[in-house]
PDB file of C-alpha atoms and ligand atoms in Angstrom:
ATOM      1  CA  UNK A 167       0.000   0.000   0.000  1.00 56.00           C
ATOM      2  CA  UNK A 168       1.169   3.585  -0.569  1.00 75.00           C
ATOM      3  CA  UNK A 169       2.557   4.921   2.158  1.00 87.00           C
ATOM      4  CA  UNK A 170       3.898   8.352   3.005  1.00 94.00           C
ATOM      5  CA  UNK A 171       7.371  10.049   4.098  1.00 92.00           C
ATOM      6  CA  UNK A 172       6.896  11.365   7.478  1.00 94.00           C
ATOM      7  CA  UNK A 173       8.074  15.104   7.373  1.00 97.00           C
ATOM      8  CA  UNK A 174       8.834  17.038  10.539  1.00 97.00           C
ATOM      9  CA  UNK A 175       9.230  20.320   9.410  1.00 98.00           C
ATOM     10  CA  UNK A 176      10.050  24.001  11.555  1.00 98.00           C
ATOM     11  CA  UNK A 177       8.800  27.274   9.988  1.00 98.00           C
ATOM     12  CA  UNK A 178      11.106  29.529  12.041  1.00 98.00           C
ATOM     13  CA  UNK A 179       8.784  32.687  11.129  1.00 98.00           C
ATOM     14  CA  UNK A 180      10.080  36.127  11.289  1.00 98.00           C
ATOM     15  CA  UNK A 181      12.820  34.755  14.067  1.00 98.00           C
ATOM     16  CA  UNK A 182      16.658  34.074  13.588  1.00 97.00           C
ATOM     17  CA  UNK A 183      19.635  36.028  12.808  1.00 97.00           C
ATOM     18  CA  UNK A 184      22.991  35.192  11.667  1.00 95.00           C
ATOM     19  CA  UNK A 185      23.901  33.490  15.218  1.00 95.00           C
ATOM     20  CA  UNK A 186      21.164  31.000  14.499  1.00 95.00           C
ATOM     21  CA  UNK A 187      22.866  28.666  12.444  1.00 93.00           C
ATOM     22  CA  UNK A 188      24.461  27.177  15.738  1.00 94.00           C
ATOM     23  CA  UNK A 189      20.797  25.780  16.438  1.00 94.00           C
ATOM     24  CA  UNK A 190      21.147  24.030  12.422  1.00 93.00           C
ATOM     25  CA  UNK A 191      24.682  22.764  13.569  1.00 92.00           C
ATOM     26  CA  UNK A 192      23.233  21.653  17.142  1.00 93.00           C
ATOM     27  CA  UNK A 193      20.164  19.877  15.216  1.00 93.00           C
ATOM     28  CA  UNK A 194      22.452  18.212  12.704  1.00 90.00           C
ATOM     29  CA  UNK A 195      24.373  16.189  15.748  1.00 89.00           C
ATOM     30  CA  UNK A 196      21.230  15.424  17.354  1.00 90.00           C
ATOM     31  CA  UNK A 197      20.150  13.884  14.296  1.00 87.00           C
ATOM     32  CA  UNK A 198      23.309  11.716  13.866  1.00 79.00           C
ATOM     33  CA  UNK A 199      21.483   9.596  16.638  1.00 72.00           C
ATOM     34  CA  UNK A 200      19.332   8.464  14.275  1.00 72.00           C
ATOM     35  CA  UNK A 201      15.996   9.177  12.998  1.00 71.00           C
ATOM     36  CA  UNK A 202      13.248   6.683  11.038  1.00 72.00           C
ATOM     37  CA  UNK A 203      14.466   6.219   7.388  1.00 69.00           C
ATOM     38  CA  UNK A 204      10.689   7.072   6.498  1.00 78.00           C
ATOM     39  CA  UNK A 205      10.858  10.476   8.329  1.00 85.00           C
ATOM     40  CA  UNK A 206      12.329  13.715   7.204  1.00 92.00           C
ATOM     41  CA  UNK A 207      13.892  16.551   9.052  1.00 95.00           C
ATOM     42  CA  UNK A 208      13.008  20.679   7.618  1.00 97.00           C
ATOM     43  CA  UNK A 209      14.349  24.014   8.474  1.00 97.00           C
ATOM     44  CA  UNK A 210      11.789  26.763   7.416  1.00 98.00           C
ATOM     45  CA  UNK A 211      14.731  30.090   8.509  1.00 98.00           C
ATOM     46  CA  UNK A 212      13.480  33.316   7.192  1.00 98.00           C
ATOM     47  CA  UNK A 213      14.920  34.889   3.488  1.00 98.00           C
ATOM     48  CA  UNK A 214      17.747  36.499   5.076  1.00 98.00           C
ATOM     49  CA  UNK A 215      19.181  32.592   6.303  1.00 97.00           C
ATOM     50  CA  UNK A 216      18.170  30.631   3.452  1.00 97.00           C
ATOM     51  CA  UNK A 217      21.091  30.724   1.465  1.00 96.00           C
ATOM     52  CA  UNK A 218      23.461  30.226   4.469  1.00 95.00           C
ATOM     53  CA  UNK A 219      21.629  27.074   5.501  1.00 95.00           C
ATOM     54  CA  UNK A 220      21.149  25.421   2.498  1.00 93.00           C
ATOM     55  CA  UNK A 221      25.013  25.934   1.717  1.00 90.00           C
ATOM     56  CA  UNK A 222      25.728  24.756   4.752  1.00 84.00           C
ATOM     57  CA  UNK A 223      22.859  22.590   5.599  1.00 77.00           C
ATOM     58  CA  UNK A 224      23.921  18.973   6.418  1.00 74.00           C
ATOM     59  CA  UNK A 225      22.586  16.178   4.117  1.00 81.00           C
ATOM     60  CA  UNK A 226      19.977  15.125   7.262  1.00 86.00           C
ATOM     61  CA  UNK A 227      18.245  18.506   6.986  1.00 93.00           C
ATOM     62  CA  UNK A 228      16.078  19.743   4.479  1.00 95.00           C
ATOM     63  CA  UNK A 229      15.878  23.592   4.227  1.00 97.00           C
ATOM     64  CA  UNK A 230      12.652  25.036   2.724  1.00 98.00           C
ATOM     65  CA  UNK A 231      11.424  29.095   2.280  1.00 98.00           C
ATOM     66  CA  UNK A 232       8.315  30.130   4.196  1.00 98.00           C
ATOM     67  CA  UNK A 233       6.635  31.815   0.951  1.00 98.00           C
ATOM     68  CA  UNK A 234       6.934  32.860  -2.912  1.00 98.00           C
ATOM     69  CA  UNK A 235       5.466  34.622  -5.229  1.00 98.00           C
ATOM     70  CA  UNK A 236       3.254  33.484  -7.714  1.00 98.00           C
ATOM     71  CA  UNK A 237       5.564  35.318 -10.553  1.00 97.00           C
ATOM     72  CA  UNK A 238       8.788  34.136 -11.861  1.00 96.00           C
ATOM     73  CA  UNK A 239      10.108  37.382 -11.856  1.00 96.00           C
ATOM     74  CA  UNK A 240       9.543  41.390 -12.565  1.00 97.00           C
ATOM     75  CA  UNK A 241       8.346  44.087 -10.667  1.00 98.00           C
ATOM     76  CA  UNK A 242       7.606  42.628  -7.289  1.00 97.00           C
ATOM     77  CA  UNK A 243       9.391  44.863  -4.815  1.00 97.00           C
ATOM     78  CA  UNK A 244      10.058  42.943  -1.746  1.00 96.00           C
ATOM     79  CA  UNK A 245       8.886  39.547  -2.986  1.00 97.00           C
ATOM     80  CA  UNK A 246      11.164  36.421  -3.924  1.00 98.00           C
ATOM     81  CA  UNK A 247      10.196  34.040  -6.650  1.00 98.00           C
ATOM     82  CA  UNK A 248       9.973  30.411  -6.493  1.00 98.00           C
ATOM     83  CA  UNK A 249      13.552  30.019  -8.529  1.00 98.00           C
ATOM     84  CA  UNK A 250      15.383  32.365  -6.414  1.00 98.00           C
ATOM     85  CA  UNK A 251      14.374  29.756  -3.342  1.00 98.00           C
ATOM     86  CA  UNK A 252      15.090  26.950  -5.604  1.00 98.00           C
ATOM     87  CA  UNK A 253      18.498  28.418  -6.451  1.00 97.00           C
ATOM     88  CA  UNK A 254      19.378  29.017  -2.701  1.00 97.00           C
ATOM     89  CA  UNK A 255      19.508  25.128  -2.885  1.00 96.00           C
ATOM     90  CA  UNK A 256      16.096  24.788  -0.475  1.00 97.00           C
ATOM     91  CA  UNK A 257      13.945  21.820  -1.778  1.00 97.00           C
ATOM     92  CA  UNK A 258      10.552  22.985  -0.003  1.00 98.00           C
ATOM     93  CA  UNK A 259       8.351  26.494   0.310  1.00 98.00           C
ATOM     94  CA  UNK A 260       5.051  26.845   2.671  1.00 98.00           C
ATOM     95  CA  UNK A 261       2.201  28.281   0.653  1.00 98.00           C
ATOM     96  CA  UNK A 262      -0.856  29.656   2.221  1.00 98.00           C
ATOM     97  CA  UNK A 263       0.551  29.511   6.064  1.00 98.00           C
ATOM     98  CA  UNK A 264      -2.712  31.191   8.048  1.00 98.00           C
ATOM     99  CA  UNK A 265      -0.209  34.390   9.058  1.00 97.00           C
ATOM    100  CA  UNK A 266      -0.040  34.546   5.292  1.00 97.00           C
ATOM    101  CA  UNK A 267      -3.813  34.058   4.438  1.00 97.00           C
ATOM    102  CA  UNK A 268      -4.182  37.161   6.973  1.00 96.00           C
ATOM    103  CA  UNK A 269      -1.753  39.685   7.222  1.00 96.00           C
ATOM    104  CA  UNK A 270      -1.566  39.485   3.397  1.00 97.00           C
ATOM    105  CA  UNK A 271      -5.074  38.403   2.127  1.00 97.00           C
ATOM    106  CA  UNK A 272      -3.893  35.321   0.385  1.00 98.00           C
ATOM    107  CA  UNK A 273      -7.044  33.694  -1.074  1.00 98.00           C
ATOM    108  CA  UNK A 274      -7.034  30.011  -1.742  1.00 98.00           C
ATOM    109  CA  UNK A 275      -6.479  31.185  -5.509  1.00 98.00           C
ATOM    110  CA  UNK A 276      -3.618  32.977  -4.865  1.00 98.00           C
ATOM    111  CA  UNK A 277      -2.177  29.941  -2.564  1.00 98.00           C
ATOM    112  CA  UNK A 278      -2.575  27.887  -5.599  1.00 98.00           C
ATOM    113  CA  UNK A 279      -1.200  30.074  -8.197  1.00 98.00           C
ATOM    114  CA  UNK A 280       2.162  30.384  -5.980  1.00 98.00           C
ATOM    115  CA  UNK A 281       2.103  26.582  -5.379  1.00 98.00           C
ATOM    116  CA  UNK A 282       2.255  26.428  -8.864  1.00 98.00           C
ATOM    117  CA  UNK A 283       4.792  28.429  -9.189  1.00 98.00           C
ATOM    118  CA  UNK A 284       6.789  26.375  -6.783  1.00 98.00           C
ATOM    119  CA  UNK A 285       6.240  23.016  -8.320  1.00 98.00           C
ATOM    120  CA  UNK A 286       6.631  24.247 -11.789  1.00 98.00           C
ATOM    121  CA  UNK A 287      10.497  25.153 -10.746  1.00 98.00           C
ATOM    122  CA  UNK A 288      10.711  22.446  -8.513  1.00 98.00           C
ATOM    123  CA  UNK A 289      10.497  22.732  -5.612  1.00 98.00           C
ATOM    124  CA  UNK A 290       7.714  20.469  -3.529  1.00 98.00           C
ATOM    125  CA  UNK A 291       5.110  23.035  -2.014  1.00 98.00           C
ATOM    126  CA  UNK A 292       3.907  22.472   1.845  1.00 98.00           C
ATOM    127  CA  UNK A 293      -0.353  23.751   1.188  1.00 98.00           C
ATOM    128  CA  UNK A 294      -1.322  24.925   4.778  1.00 98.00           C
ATOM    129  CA  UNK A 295      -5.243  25.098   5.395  1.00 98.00           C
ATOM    130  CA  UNK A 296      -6.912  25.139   9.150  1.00 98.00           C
ATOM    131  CA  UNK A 297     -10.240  26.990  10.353  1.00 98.00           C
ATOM    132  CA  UNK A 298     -10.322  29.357  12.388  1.00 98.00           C
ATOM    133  CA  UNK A 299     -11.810  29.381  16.091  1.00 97.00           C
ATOM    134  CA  UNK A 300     -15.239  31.274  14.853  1.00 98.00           C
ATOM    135  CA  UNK A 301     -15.417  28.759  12.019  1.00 98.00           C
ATOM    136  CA  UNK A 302     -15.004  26.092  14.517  1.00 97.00           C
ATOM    137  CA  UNK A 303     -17.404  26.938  16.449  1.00 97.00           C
ATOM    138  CA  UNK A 304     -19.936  27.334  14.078  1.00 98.00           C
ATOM    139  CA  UNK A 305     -19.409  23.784  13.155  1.00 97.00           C
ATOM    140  CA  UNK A 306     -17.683  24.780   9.574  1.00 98.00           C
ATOM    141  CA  UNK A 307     -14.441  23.037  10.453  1.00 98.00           C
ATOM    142  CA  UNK A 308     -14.565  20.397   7.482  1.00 98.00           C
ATOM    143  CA  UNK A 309     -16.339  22.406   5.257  1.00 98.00           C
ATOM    144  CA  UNK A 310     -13.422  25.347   5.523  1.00 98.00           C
ATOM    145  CA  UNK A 311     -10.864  22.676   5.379  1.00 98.00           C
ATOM    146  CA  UNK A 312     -11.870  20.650   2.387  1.00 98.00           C
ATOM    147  CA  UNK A 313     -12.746  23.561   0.322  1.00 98.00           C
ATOM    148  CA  UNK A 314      -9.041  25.026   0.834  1.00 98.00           C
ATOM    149  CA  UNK A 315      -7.775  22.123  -0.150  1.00 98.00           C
ATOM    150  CA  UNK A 316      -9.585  21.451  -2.757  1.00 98.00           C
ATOM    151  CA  UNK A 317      -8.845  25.186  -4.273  1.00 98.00           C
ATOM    152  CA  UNK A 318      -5.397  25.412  -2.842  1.00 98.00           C
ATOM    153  CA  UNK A 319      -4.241  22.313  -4.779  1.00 98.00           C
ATOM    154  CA  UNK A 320      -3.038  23.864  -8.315  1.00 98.00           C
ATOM    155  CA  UNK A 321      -5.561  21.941 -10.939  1.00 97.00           C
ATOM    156  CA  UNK A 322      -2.359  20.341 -12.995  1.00 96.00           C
ATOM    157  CA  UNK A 323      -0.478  19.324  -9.728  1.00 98.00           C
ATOM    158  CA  UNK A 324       0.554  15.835  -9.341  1.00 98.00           C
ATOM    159  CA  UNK A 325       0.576  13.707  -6.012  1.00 98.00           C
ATOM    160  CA  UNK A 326       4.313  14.070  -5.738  1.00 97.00           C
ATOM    161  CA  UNK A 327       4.297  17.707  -5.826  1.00 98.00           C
ATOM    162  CA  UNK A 328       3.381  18.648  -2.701  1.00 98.00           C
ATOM    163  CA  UNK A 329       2.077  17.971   1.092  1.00 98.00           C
ATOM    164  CA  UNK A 330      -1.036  19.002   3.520  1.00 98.00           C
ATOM    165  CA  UNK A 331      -0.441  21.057   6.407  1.00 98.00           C
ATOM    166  CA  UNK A 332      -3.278  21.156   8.599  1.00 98.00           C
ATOM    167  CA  UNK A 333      -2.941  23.827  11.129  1.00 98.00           C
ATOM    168  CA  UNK A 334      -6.501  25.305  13.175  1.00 98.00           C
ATOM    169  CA  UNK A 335      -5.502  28.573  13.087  1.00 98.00           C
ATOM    170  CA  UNK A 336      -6.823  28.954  17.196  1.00 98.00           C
ATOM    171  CA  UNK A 337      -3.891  26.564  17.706  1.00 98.00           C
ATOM    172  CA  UNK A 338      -1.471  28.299  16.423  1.00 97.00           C
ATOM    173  CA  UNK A 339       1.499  29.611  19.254  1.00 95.00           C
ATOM    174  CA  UNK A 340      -1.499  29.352  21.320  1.00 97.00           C
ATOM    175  CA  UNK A 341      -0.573  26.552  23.341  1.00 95.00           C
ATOM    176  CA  UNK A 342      -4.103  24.897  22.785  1.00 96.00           C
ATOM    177  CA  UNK A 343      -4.362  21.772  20.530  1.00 96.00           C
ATOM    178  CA  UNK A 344      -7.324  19.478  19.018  1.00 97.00           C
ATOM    179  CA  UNK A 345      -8.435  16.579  20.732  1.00 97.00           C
ATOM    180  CA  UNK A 346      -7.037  13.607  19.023  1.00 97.00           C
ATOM    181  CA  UNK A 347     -10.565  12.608  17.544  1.00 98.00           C
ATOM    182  CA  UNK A 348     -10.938  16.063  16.100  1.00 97.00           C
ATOM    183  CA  UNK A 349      -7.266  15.607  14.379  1.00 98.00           C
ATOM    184  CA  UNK A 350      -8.262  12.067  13.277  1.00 98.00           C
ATOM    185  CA  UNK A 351     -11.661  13.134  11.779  1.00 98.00           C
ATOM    186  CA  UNK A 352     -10.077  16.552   9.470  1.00 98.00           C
ATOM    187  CA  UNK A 353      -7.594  14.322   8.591  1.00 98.00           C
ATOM    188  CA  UNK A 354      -9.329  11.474   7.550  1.00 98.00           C
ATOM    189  CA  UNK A 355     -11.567  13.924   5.432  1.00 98.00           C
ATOM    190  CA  UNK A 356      -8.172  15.523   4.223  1.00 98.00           C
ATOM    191  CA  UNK A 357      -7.218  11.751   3.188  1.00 98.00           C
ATOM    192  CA  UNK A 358     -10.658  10.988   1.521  1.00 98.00           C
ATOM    193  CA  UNK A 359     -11.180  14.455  -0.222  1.00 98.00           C
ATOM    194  CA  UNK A 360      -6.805  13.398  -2.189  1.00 98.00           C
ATOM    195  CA  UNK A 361      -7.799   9.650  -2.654  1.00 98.00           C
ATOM    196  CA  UNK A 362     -10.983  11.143  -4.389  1.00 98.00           C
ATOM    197  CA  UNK A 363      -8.815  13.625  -6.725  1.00 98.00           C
ATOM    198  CA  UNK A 364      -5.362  11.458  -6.751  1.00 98.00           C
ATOM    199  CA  UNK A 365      -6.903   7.639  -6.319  1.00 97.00           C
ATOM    200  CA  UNK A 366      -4.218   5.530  -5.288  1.00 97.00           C
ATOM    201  CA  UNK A 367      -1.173   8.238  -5.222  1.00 97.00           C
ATOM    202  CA  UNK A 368      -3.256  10.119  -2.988  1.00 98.00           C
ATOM    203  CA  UNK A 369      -2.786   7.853  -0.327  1.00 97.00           C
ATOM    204  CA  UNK A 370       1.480   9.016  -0.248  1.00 97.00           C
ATOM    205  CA  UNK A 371       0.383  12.532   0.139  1.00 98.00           C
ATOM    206  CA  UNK A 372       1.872  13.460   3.819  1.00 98.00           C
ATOM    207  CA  UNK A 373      -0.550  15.310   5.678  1.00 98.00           C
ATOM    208  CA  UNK A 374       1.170  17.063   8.532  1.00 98.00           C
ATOM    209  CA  UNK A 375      -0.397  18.256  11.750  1.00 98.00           C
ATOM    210  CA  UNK A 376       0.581  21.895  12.988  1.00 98.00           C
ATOM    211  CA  UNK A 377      -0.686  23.739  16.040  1.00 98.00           C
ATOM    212  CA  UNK A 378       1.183  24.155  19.399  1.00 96.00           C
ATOM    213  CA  UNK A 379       3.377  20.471  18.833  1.00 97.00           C
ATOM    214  CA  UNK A 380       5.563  20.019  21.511  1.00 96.00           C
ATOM    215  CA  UNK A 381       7.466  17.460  22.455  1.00 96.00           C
ATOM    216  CA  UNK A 382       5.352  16.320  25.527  1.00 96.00           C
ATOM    217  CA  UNK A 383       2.515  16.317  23.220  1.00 97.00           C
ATOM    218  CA  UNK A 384       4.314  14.898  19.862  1.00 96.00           C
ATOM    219  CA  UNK A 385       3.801  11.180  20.484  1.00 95.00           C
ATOM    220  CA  UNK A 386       0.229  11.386  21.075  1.00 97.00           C
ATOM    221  CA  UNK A 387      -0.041  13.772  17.802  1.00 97.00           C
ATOM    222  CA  UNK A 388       2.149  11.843  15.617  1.00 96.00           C
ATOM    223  CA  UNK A 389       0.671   8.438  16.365  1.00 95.00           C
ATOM    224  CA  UNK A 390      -3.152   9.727  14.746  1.00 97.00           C
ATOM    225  CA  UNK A 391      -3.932   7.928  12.198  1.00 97.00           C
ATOM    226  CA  UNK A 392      -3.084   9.980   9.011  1.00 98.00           C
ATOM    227  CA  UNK A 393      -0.986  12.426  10.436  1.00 98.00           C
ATOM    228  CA  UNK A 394       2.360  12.057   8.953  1.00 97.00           C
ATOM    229  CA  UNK A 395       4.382  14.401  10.859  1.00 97.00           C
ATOM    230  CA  UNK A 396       3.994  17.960  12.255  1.00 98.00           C
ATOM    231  CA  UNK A 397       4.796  21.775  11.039  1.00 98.00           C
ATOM    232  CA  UNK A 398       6.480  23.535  14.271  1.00 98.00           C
ATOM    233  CA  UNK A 399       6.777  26.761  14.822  1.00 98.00           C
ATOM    234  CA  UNK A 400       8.091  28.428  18.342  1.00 96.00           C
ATOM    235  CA  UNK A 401       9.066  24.915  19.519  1.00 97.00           C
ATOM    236  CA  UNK A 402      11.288  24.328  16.069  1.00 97.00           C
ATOM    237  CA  UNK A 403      13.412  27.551  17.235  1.00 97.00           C
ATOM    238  CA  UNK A 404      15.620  25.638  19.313  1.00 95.00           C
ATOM    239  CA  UNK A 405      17.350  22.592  18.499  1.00 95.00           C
ATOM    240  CA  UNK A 406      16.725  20.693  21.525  1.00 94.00           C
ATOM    241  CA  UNK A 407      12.995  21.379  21.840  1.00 95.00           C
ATOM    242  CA  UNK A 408      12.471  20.476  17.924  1.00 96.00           C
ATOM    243  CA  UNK A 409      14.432  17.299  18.639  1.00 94.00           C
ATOM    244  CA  UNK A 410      11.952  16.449  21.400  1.00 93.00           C
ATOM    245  CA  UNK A 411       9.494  16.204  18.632  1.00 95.00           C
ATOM    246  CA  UNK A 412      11.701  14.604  16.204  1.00 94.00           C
ATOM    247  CA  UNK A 413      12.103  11.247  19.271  1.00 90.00           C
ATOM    248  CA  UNK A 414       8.193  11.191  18.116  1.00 91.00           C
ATOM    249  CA  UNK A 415      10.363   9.412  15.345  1.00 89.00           C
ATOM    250  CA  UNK A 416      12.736   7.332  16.915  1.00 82.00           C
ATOM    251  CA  UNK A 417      11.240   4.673  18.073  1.00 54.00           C
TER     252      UNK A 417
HETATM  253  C1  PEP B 540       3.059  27.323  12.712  1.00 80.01           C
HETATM  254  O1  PEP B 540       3.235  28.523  12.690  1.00 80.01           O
HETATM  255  O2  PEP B 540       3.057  26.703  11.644  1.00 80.01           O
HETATM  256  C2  PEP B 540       2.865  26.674  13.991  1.00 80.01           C
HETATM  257  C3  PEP B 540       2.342  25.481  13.996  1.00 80.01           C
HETATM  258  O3  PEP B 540       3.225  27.373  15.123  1.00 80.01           O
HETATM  259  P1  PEP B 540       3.282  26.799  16.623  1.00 80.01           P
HETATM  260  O4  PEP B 540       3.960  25.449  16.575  1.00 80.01           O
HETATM  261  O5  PEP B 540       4.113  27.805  17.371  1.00 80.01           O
HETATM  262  O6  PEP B 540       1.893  26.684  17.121  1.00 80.01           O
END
């Protein structure tokens, strides 16, 4: 049976300064202890670090970019295109994280034109979706969900081209998380809605879990049935922590 990669992946945010790259180095030796060979290890630093990581990033660490824009190039002031990541030597890019969708009005459309940007250069796009608290509590959680993936997802991508991040917005650096059932159930309708558009392949897709993962709560998280690893952010910042959540791994 098809079978995803585990990914556990940090998205570092607006954090990190030259200094940083001491946490990379720290992470790397942690790592030498061994992880899963079906799990993978990701460093999401901000612009300014992505070229020094991915020079220097060891072969057990992935680095990916947190956005890019849906051009390949012009008169974007500010923005960075999907090559420019690509030639930084990062494999991944986040597309649609929920900071994005509102301090910058990103629209499922425009989530799926840059993820198309990013897999036409190369470079395998993380698609985050995740209600928010008010949709929650109206009971819209699945509906929300399934439609942003379903409009997220670029309409010529492939099932190799990119991953799921679901992350309920409320959850986010909130400390709060899901109950496991409610993880399990958006999941499984995550699952269902790919295996519907991607039959069989759709059943590799990794669907990560994002929202407050720590590494006293990683185990339980991890072990949900179609949760293939987690997006971190405040606990990915330092090495140790995110290594906490990596032993969710290990075993
Ligand atoms: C995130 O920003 O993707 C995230 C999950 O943050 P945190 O782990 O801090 O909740």
């Amino acid at each position: 049976m098809t079978h995803p990669k585990s990914i556990v992946a940090g998205n570092w945010k607006m954090n990190g300064l030259s200094d940083s790259i001491a946490q990379l180095d720290a992470l790397a030796g942690m790592l030498d202890k061994g992880v899963k060979a079906d799990c993978d290890v990701l460093i999401c630093p901000p612009f300014t670090l992505l070229s020094a990581f991915a020079m220097q990033t060891p072969t057990s660490v992935a680095i990916g970019a947190q956005d890019c824009h849906m051009n390949s190039s012009g008169a974007h002031t500010g923005d960075i295109s999907a090559e420019m990541i690509k030639d930084t030597g990062a494999s991944y890019v986040i597309i649609g994280h929920s900071e994005r969708r509102a301090d910058h009005g990103e629209t499922n459309e425009i989530v799926s034109a840059k993820a198309k940007a990013a897999i036409h250069i190369g470079l395998k796009a993380i698609i985050c979706v995740g209600e928010t608290e008010s949709q929650r509590d109206a009971g819209q959680t699945l509906s929300v969900v399934l439609s942003q993936v379903i409009d997220s997802i670029p309409s010529d991508a492939s099932a190799d081209d990119f991953i799921i991040a679901y992350e309920p917005v409320w959850a986010i650096g909130t400390g709060r998380t899901p109950t496991v059932q409610d993880v399990a159930d958006v999941h499984a309708a995550i699952r269902k809605q790919l295996v519907d558009r991607f039959t069989e392949a759709g059943k590799g897709i990794a669907i990560l879990y994002g929202g407050s993962v720590k590494p006293s709560n990683a185990d339980e998280l991890m072990s949900v049935e179609n949760v293939n690893g987690a997006l971190v952010g405040g606990a990915s910042l330092k090495a140790e922590d995110f290594n906490g959540i990596i032993d969710a791994y290990r075993k």
